[in-house]
C-alpha positions as a printed Julia matrix, in Angstrom:
683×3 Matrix{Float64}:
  99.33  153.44  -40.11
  96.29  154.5   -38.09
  94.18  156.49  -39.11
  93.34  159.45  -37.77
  91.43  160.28  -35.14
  88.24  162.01  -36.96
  86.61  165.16  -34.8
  83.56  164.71  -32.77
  80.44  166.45  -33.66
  78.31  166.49  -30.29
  74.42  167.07  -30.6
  73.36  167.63  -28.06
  69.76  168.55  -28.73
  69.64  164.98  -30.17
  70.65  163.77  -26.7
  68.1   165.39  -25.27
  65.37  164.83  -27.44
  65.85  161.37  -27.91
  67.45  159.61  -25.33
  66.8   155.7   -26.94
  69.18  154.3   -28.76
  68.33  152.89  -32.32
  71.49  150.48  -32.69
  69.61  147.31  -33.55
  73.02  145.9   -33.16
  72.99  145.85  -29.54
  71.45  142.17  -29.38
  71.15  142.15  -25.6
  69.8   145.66  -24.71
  66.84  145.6   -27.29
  66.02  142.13  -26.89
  66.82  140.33  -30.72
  67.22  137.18  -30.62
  68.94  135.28  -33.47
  67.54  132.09  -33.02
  69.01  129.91  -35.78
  72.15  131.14  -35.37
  72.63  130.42  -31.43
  70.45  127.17  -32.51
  73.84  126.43  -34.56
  76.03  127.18  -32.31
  74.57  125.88  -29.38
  74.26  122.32  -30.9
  77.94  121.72  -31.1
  77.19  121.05  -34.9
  79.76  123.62  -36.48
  81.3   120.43  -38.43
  78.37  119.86  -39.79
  78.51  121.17  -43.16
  74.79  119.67  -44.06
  71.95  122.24  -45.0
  70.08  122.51  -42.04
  66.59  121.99  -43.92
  67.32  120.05  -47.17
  63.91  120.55  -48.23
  63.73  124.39  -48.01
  63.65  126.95  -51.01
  65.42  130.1   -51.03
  62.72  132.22  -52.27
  60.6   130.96  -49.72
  62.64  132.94  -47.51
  63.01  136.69  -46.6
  66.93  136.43  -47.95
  69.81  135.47  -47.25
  73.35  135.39  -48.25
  74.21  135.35  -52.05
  78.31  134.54  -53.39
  79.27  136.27  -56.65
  75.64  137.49  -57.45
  74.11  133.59  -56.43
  72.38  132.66  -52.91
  74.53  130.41  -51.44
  73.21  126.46  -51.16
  73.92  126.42  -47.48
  70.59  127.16  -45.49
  71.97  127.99  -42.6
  72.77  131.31  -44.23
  69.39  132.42  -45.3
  66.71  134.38  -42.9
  63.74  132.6   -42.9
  60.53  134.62  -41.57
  60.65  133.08  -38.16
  64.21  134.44  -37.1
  63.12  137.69  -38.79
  59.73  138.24  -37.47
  61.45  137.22  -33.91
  63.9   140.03  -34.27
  61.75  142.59  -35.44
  58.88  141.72  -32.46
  61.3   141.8   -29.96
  63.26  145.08  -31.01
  59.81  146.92  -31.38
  58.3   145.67  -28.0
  61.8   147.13  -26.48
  61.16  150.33  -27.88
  57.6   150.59  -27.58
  58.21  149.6   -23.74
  60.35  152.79  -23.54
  57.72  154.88  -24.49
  58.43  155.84  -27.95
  54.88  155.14  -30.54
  56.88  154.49  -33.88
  54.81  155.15  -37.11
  54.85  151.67  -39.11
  55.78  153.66  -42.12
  56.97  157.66  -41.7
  59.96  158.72  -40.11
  59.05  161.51  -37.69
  61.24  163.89  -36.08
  64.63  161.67  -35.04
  62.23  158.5   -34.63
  63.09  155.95  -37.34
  59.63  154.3   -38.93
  58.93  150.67  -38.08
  59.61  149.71  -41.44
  63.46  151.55  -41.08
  63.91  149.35  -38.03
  62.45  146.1   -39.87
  65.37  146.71  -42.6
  67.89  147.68  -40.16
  67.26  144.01  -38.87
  67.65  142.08  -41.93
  70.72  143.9   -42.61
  72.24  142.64  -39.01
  71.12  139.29  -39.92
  72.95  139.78  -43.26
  75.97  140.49  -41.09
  75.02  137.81  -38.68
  74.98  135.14  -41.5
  78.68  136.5   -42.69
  80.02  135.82  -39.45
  79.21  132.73  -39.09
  79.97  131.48  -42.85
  83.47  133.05  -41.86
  83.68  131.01  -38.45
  82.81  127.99  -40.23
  85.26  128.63  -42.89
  88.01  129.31  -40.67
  87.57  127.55  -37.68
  86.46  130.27  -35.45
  82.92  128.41  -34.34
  82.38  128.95  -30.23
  82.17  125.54  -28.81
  79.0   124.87  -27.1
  81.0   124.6   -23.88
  82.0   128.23  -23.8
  78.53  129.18  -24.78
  77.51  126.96  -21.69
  80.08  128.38  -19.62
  79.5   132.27  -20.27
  75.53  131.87  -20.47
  75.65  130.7   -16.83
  77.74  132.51  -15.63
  75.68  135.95  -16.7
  72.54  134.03  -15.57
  74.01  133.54  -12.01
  75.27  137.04  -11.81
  71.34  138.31  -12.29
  69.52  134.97  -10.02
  72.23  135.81   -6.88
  69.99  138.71   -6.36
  66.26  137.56   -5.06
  64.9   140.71   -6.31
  66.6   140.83   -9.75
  65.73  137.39   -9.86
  61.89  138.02   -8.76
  62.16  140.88  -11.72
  63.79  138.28  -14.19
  60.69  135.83  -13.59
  57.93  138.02  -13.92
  59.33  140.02  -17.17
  60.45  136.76  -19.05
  58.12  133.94  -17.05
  60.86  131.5   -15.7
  64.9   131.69  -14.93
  65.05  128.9   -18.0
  63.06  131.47  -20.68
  65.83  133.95  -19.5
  68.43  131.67  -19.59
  67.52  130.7   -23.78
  67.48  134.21  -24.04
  71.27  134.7   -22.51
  72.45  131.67  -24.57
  71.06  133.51  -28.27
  73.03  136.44  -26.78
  75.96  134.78  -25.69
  76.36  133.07  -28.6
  76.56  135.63  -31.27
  78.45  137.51  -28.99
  81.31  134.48  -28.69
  80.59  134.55  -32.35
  81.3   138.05  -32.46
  85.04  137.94  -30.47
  85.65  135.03  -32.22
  85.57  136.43  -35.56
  87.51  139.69  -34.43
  90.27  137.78  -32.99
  90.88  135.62  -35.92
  90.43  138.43  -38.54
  91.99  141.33  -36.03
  94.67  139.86  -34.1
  97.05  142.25  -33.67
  94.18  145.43  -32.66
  95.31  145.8   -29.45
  98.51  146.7   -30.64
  97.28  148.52  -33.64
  95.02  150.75  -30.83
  97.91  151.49  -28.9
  99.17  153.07  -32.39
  96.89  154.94  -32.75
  97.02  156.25  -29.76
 100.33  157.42  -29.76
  99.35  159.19  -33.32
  96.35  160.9   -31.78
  97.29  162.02  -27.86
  97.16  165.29  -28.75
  93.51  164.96  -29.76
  92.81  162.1   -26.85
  94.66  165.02  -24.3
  92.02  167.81  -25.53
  88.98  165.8   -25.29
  89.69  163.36  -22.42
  91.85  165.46  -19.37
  90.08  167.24  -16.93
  90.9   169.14  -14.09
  88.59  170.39  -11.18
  89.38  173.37   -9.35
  88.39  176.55   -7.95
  89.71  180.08   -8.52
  89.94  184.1    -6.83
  90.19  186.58   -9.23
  91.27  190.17   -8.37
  92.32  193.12   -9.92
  96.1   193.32   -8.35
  98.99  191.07   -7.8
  99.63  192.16   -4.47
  96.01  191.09   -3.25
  96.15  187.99   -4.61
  99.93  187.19   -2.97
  98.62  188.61    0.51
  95.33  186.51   -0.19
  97.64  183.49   -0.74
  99.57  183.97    2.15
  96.61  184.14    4.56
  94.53  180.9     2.86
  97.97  179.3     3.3
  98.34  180.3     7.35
  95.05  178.89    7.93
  93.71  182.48    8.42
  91.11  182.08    5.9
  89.86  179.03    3.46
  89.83  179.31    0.03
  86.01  179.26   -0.57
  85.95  181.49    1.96
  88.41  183.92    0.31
  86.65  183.27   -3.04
  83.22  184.66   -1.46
  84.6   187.47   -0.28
  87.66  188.77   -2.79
  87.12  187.49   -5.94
  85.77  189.68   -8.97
  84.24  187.03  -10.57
  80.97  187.28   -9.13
  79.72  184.0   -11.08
  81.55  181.58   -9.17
  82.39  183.61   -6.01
  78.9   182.85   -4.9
  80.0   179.24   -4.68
  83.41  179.52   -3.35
  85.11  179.93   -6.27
  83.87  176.56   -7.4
  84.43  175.97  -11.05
  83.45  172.62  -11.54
  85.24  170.4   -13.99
  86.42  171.58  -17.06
  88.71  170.5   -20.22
  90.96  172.31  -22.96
  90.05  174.86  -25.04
  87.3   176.29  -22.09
  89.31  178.75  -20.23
  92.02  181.33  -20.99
  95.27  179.9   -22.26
  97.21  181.11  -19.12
  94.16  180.13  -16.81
  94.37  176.32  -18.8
  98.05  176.11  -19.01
  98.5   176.82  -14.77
  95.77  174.74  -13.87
  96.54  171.21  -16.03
 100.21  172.09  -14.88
  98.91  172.51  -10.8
  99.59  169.89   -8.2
  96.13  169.14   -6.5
  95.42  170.59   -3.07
  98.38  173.27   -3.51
  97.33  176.61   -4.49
  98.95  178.13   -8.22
  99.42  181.75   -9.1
  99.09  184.67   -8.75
  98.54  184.26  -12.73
  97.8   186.7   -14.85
  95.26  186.81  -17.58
  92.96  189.71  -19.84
  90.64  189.51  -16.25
  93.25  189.85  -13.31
  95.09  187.93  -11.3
  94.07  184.35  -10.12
  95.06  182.03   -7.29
  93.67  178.23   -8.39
  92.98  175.5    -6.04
  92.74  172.29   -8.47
  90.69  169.67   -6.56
  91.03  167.08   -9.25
  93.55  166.25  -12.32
  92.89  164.14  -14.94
  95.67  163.94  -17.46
  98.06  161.21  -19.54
 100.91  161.71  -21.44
 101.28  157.67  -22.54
  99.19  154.75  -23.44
  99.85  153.4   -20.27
  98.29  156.29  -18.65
  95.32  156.79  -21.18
  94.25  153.12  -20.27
  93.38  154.4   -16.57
  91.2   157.03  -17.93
  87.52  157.19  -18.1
  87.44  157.72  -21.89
  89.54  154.17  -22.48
  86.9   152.08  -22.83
  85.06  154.57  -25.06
  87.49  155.03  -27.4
  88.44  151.26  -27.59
  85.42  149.96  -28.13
  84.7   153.02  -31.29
  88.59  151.96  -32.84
  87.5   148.51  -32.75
  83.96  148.3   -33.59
  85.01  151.13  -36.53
  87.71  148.48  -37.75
  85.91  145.4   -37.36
  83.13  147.23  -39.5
  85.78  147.9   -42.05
  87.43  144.37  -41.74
  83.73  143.0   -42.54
  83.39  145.46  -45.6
  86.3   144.14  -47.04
  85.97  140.5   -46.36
  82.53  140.51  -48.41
  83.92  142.31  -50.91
  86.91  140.19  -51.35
  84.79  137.0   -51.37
  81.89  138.68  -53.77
  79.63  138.26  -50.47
  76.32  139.74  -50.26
  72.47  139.33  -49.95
  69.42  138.83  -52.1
  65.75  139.98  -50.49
  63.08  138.2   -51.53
  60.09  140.19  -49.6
  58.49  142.5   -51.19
  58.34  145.43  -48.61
  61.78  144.74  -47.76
  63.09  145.45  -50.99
  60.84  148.29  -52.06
  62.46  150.04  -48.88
  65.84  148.74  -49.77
  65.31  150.67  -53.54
  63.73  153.89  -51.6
  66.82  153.81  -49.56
  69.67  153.52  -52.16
  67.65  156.17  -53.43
  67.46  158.91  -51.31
  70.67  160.9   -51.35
  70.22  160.5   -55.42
  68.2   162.8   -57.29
  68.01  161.4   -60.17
  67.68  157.97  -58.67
  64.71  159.27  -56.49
  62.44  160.61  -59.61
  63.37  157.23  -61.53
  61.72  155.51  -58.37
  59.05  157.54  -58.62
  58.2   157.15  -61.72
  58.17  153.85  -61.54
  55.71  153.47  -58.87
  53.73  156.24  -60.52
  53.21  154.2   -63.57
  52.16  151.14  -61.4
  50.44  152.41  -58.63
  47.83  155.12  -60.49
  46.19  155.32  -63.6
  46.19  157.75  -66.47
  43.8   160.22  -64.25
  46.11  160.01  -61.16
  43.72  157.32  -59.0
  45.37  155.36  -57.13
  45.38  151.33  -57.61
  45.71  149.67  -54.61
  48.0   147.49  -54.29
  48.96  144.37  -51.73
  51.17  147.09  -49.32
  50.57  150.57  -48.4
  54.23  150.99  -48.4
  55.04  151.83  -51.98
  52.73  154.23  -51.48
  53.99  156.09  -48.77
  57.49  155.89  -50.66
  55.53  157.24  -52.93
  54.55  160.22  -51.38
  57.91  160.54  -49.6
  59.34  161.18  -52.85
  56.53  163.17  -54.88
  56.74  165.56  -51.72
  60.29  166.09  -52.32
  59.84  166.27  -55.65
  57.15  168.64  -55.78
  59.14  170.87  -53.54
  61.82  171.17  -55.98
  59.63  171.62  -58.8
  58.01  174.18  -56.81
  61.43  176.27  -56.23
  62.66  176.09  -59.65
  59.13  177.59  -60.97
  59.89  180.12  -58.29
  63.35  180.89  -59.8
  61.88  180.45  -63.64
  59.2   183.26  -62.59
  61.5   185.95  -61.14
  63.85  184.6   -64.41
  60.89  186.34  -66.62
  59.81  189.0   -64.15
  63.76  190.45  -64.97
  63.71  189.75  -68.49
  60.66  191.05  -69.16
  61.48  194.57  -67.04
  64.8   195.26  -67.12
  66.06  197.07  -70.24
  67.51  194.37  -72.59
  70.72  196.32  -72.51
  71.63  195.95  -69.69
  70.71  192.26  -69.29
  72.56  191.89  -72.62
  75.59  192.87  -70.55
  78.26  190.4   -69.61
  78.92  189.18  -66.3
  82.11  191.01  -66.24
  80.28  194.07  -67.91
  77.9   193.89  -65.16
  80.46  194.0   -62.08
  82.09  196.65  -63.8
  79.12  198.73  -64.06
  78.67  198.55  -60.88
  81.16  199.17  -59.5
  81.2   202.5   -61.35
  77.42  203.19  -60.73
  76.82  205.53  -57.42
  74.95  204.58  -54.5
  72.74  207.67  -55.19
  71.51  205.75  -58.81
  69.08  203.12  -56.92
  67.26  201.87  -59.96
  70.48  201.52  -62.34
  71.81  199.61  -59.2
  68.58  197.2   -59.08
  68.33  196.64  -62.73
  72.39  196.02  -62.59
  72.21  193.18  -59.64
  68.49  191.58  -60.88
  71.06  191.14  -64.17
  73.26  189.75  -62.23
  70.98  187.54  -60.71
  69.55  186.65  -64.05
  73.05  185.02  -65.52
  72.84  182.76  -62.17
  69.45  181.42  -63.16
  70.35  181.42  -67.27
  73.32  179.28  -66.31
  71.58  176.74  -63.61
  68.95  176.19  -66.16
  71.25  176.61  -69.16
  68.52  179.06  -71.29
  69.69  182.11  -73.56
  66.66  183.77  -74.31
  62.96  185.0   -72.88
  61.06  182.49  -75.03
  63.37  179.56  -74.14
  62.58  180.82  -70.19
  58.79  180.68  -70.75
  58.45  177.07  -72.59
  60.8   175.79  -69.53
  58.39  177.6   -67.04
  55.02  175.99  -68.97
  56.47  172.56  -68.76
  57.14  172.79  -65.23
  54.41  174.29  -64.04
  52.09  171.44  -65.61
  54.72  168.9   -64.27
  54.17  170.44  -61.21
  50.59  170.66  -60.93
  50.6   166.97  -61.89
  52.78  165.94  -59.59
  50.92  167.59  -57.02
  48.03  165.99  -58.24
  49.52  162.53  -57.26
  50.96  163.57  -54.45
  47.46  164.83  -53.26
  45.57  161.55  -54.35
  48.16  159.23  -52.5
  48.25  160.98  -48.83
  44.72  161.16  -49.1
  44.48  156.85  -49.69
  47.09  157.24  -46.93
  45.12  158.72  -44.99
  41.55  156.38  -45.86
  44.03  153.59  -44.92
  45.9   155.07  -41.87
  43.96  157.74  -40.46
  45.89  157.85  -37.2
  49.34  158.29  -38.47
  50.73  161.81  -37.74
  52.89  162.29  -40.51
  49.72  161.51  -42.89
  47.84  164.0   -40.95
  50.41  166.32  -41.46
  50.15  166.05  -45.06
  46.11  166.17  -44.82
  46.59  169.47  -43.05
  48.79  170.63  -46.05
  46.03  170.09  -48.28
  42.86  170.9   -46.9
  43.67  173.0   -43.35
  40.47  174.13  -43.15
  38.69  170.62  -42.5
  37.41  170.53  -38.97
  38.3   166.86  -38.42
  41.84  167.48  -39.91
  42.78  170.36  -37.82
  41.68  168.82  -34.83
  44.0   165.64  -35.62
  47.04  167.65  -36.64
  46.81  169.86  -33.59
  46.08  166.69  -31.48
  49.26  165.44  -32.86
  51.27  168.17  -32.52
  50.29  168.54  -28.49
  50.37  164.4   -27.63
  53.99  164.5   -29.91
  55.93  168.07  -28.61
  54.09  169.91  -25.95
  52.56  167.17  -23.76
  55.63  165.24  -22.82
  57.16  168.82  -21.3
  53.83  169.18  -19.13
  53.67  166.06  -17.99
  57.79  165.16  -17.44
  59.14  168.03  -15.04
  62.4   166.72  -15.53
  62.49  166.14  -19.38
  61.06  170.46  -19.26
  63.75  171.2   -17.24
  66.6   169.77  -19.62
  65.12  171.44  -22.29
  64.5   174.48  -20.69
  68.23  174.34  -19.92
  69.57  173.64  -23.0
  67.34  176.17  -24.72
  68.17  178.39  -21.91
  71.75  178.63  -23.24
  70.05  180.51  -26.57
  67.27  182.18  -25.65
  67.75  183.05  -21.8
  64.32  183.69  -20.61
  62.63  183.47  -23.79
  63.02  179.37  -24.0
  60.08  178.8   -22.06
  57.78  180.83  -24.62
  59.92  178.64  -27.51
  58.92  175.58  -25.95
  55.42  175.89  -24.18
  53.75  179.36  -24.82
  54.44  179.89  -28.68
  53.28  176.28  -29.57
  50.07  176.38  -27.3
  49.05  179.71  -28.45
  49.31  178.48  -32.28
  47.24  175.1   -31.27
  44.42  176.94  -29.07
  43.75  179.83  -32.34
  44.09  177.14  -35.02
  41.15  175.22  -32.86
  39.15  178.0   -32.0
  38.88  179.73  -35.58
  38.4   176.68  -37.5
  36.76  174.89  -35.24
  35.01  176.49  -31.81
  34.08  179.58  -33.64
  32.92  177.91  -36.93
  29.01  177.35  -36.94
  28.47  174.33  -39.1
  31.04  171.86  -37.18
  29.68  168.81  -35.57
  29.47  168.96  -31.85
  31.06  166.1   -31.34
  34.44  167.45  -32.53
  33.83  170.64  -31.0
  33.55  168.78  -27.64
  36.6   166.96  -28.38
  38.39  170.24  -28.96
  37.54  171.72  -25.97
  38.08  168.85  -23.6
  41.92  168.86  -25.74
  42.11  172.42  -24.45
  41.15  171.96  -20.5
  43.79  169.22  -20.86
  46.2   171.96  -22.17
  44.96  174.78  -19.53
  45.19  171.97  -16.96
  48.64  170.51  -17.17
  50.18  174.46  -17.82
  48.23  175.41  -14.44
  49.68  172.27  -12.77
  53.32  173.14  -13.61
  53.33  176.72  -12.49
  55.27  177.69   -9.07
  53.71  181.4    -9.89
  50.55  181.68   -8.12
  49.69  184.79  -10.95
  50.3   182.72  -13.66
  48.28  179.47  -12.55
  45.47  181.85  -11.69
  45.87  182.84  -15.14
  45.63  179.35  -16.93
  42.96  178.4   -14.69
  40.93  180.87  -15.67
  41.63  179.88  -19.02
  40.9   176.6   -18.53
  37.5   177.64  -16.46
  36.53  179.33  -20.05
  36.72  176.25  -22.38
  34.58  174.25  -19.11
  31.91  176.94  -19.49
  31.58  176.21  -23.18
  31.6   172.89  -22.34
  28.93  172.61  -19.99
  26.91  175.03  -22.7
  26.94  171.92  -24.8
  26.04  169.72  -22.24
  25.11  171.41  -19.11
  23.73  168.55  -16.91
  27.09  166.01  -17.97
  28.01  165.88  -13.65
  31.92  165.47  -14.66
  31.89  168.78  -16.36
  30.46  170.22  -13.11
  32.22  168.71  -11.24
  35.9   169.77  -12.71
  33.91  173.71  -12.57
  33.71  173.15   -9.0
  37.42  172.39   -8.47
  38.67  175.11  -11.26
  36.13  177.59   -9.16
  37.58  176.37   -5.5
  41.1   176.91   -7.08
  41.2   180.01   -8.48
  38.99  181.61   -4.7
  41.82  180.24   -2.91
  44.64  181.97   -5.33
  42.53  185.2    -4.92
  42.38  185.11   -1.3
  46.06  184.99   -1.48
  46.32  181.34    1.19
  48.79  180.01   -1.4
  46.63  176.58   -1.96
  47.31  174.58   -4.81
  45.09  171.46   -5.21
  45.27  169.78   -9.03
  42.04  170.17  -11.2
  40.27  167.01  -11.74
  41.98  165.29  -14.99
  39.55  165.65  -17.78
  39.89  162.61  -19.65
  38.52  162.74  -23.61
């Protein structure tokens, strides 16, 4: 039986905010290459059942596959640091080439660290090796003739083209380095089909199952209709509004513009755009999936009026036949297929006691941190460990070969301290009841409690308040399982001096962090959590926070305007304040009161602070279509230039970006409507 179909949970912030995809299992797109295994493949050796280096040593390499707990003797199914160092190079270059500055250790935001993508990798070339042991095992090897065949056949599609050929030499050097890079691709790919159609065979038909067992689902999310629509208050307009769009006496749009109520749409004809199930009125839905195209429906009758409907377009399917001429096909193939040849693989390693051994060290650290996270208890155990081998008995740190245990490290101790942090929290306001509410009534019962007050008028506040901090007080006895006062203040002693040691670490390790990788946001972040008042740290953090969320908006009209829109959903006018004004305001007073208005700070930061805030003042100014308001940032901007040319008043840039600021803002006052860009003011 197939399964059923699961419902979709659409972000679409994440959409926006991230547009790259992470799947390091789309070989082609991100550029891994996996070398040994096309070398395989390619050769036309898959009888060969020989190692393919006799002389090397498992634990000379990064892993590889293990059978029942033991790496298997076979080399060809161990990653040795070439294949993996190959893969992880190219996947980051393709990333970095989009734009996207990865931390080598922190996840930030929705960005995966370096380190996440580096065990991401080995655990496709885990997958990679299983294939292939199963090919070999079952006689599912591509020949090197198909691998021949396909590889230049995708080459010749790109070379036709001069231009996509001229593009294909200068990104990879020559047609033959692209070509080696086609053949890895093609070849785990064959690999890939192979596999599936040996292990799957019958998932076309088991697809077409499913479906049959899910078209109502498929129907809701995939059938569309465009169309336009009048709505009036009375039947009898919209029948003699029918009758004249159907004489020719006026067009629909036309009628829409005029007539119709809805003001939203009559503006545009009536135009409605495209639009699926569950978005208009039932009656509304029903009459237009049910219209012909290009013949006007109704009058029908909804909660608003009446409505004529002119459907443009019609998507819809009622069989398998039908769904496979659909957009969302494809789609939904490729997610059944990929989800059951995910499940297939599960199994099939499982059933054979398949699985992998790491043998480098950062790669299994982050494997443990990993299995770890969604585990409390796992996560302190980690913790501790690491504690007891990465500080001594006065919380210094000992440093160690990697900086990654480390960060895991303070990953975790953050966490941890958090927690510790809340249930102190609850263990003080525990005591604060116990200690001022009258013991009899925090002798009562639960069930003594409700009772009370249920009895106990509205016009009794402090019997009420003693009565629910009571209540409150069983919650917190129970979660911690205490009876009594003294049992609440031992608990609150120990973890208040766990806490403070904890914090302790956790205050020693960002700040190696941050001695070892000063320019690594997320450590910043932390240094700003611990000393906030440190010139040099709240310039970094506020750098960090304008190069990471407000920069990008000034700088990419476009990428604004999709945020302003989705934003714009929520907060109507108010999104642009959300996104630009609220977060400059907090960076420019965070600089100027610990930094431009503090006496004692080197002048070197302070001129780096201002020259970050003409960058600010510049790039709002620049964006602004309101002559009012880019008067007003340029005059902002003008300020932090006058402070800057106080520091150094003969430095000819500064004067020269005064000059421009100075013509700009004349020319808004004179009201000519010139806008020429302020010189860029480079740090």
């Amino acid at each position: 039986m197939s399964a059923k179909k699961p419902r979709r949970n659409t972000n679409f912030m994440k959409s926006i905010q991230r547009p790259v995809v992470w799947a390091v299992a789309i070989l082609f797109g991100i550029g891994i290459v996996w070398w040994t295994v096309a070398q395989y493949l390619g050769s036309g050796s898959q009888n060969n059942t020989q190692n393919v280096d006799q002389t090397a040593k498992f634990e000379e390499m990064v892993g590889g596959l293990t059978r029942d707990g033991t790496p298997v003797t076979d080399s060809r199914y161990w990653i040795n640091y070439s294949e993996y160092e190959i893969s992880a190079r190219d996947t980051l270059s393709n990333i970095r080439s989009q734009g996207y500055n990865l931390d080598p250790y922190f996840e930030i935001e929705n960005n995966p660290s370096e380190m996440g993508i580096r065990y991401e990798i080995f655990r496709s070339l885990v997958d990679q090796k299983t294939l292939l042991l199963y090919a070999v095992e079952n006689n599912a090897v591509p020949t090197a003739e198909q691998i021949k065949s396909e590889s230049d056949r995708i080459v010749n599609q790109y070379v036709g083209d001069e231009n996509t050929k001229a593009a294909i030499i200068y990104q990879y050097g020559s047609v033959e380095a692209f070509s080696e890079i086609v053949r890895d691709y093609v070849s785990t790919q064959l690999l890939s089909l192979n596999v599936q159609a040996k292990a799957l065979p019958n998932i076309e038909e088991d697809f077409k199952q499913y479906v049959a067992d899910n078209m109502v689902d498929l129907k809701s999310e995939y059938e569309k209709v465009t169309a336009s629509h009048i709505l009036v208050t009375e039947e009898a307009s919209a029948l003699e509004l029918k009758v004249k769009i159907e004489e020719g006496a006026l067009s629909f749009s036309q009628a829409a513009s005029e007539f119709s109520i809805d003001t939203g749409s009559a503006i545009d004809g009536g135009n409605l755009g495209e639009f699926g199930h569950g978005q208009m009125v039932k009656e509304f839905e029903d009459a237009a999936f049910a219209a012909t195209p290009g013949v006007i429906t109704g009058p029908v009758i909804s909660q608003f009026g009446y409505h004529l409907i002119d459907v443009a377009t019609k998507t819809t399917f009622d069989t398998y036949e039908e769904f496979v001429k659909v957009a969302g096909y494809d789609t939904e193939y490729s997610q059944y297929s990929n989800e059951r040849f995910a499940s297939w693989l599960s199994g099939y390693k499982e059933e054979n006691k398949l699985s992998y051994a790491i043998n480098d060290p950062d790669l299994k650290m982050y494997e443990k941190f990993a299995n770890s996270r969604n585990d409390s208890e796992s996560s302190q155990k980690l913790m501790t460990e690491l504690q007891n081998e990465y500080f001594d008995g006065e919380g210094n740190v000992l440093i160690g070969d990697s900086y990654l245990p480390m960060v895991i490290y303070t990953e975790l101790a953050d966490d941890r301290a958090s927690e510790l942090r809340n249930e102190v929290l609850d263990l003080e306001d525990l005591k604060g009841i116990l200690t001022t509410v009258p013991a009899s009534i925090t002798s009562l019962s639960r069930e003594e409690i409700a009772a009370q007050l249920e009895t106990t008028p509205s016009t009794d506040s402090i019997m009420r308040v003693y009565l629910s901090n009571s209540q409150r007080a069983h919650d917190y006895l129970d979660k911690y399982g205490l009876s009594e006062l003294t049992d609440v203040e031992k608990l609150l002693s120990e973890k208040n001096e766990v806490y403070d040691r904890t914090n302790t670490y956790f205050e020693n390790s960002v700040k190696f962090l941050y001695s070892a990788m000063p320019n690594s946001s997320q450590v910043i972040n932390y240094m700003y959590r611990i000393d906030g008042n440190d010139p040099k740290i709240v310039y970094l953090y506020n750098e960090s926070i304008y190069n990471r969320n407000i920069r990008p908006l000034l700088e990419n009209p476009a990428l604004l305007d999709s945020y302003l829109q989705y934003y714009g959903q929520f907060f109507g006018a108010q999104a642009v304040s959300l996104l630009i004004d609220s977060p400059v305001q907090s960076v420019e007073s965070d600089l100027n009161m610990k930094i431009l208005n503090v006496t004692d700070v080197a002048t070197d930061l302070k001129v780096s602070t201002l020259y970050l805030l003409v960058d600010i003042y510049e790039k709002l100014a620049n964006i602004q279509e309101d002559e009012q308001m880019m008067r007003m940032y340029l005059t902002g901007e003008m300020g932090y230039l006058e402070m800057l040319q106080e520091l150094y008043p003969e430095d000819a840039a500064v004067k020269s970006t005064i000059e421009t600021v100075q013509f700009q803002i004349s020319e808004l006052a004179t009201g000519t409507g010139t806008t020429v860009e302020a010189t860029g003011t480079e740090n």
